PDB file of C-alpha atoms in Angstrom:
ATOM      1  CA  UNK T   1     116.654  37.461 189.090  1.00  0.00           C
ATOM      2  CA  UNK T   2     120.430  37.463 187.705  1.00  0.00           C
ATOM      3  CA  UNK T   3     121.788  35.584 185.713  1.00  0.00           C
ATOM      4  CA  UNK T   4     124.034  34.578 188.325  1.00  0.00           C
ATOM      5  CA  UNK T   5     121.068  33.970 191.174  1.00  0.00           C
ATOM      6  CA  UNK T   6     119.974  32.247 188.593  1.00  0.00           C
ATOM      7  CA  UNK T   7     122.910  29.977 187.393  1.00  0.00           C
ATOM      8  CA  UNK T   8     123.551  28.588 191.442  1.00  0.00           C
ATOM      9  CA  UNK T   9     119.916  28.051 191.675  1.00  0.00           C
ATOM     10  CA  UNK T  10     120.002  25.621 188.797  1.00  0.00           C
ATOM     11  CA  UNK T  11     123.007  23.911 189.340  1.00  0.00           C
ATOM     12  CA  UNK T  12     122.406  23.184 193.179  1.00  0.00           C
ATOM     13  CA  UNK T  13     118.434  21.599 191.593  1.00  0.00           C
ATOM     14  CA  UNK T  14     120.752  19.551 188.895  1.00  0.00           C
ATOM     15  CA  UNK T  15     122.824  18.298 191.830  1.00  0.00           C
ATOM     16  CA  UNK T  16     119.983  17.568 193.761  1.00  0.00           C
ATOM     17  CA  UNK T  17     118.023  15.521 190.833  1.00  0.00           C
ATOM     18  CA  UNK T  18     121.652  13.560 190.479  1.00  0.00           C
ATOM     19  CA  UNK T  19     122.640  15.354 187.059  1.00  0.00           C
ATOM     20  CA  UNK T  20     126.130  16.668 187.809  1.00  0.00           C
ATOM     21  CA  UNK T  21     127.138  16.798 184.528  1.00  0.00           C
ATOM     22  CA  UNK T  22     124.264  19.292 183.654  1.00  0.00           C
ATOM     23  CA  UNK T  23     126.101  21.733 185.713  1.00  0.00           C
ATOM     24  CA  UNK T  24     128.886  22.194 182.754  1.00  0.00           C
ATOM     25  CA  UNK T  25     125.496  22.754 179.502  1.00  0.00           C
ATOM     26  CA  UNK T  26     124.368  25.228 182.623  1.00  0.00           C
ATOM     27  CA  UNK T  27     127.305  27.492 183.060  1.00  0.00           C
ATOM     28  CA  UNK T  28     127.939  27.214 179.491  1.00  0.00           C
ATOM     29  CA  UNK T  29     124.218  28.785 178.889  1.00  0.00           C
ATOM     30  CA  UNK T  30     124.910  31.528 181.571  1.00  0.00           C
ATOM     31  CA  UNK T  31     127.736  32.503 179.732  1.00  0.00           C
ATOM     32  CA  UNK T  32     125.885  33.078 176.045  1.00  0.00           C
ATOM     33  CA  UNK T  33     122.879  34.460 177.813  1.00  0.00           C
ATOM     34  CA  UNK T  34     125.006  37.076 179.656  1.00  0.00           C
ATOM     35  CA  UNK T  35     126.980  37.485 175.876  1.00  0.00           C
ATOM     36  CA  UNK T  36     123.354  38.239 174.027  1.00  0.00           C
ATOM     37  CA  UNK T  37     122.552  40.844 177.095  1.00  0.00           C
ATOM     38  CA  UNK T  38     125.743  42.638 176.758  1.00  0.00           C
ATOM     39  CA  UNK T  39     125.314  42.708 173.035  1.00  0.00           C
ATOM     40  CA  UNK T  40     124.986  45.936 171.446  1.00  0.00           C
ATOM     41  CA  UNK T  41     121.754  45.266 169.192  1.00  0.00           C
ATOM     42  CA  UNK T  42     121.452  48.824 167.638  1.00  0.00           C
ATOM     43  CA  UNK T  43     120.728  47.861 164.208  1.00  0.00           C
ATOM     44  CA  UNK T  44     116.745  47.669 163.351  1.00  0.00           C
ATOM     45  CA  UNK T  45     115.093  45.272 161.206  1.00  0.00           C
ATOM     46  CA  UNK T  46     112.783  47.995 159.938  1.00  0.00           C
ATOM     47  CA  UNK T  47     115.565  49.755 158.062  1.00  0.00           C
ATOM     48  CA  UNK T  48     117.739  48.504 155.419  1.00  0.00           C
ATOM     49  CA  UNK T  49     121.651  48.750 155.878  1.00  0.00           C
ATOM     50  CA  UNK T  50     123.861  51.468 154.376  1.00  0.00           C
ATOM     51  CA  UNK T  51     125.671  50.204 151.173  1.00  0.00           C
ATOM     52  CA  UNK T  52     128.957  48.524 151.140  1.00  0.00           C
ATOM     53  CA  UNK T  53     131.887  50.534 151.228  1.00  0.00           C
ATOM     54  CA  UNK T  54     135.312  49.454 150.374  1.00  0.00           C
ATOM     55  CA  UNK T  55     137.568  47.892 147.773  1.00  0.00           C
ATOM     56  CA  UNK T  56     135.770  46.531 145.093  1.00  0.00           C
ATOM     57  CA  UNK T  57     132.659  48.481 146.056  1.00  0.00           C
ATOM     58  CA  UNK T  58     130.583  51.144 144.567  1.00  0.00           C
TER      59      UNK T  58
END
């Protein structure tokens, strides 16, 4: 299911169940949720980071 499938699928229910204003907290949570996916997440909690670099750094 896609986000998207998923976002008209919820809305139409909140419609439905006489929640319109859910529809706005949905669309909002499609948007983050399609943010997180698109995130690049390469880092890994297993390894520490590489120092600092810059001014003021060592």
């Amino acid at each position: 299911m896609t986000i998207d499938v998923w976002l008209q699928a919820v809305v139409a229910d909140a419609h439905r169940r006489g929640l319109p204003d859910l529809a706005a907290l949905l669309e909002s949570l499609a948007r983050s949720t399609a943010a997180l996916r698109r995130a690049d997440f390469a880092d890994r909690a297993d390894v520490p980071p590489p120092p600092a670099s810059g001014p003021g750094k060592e």
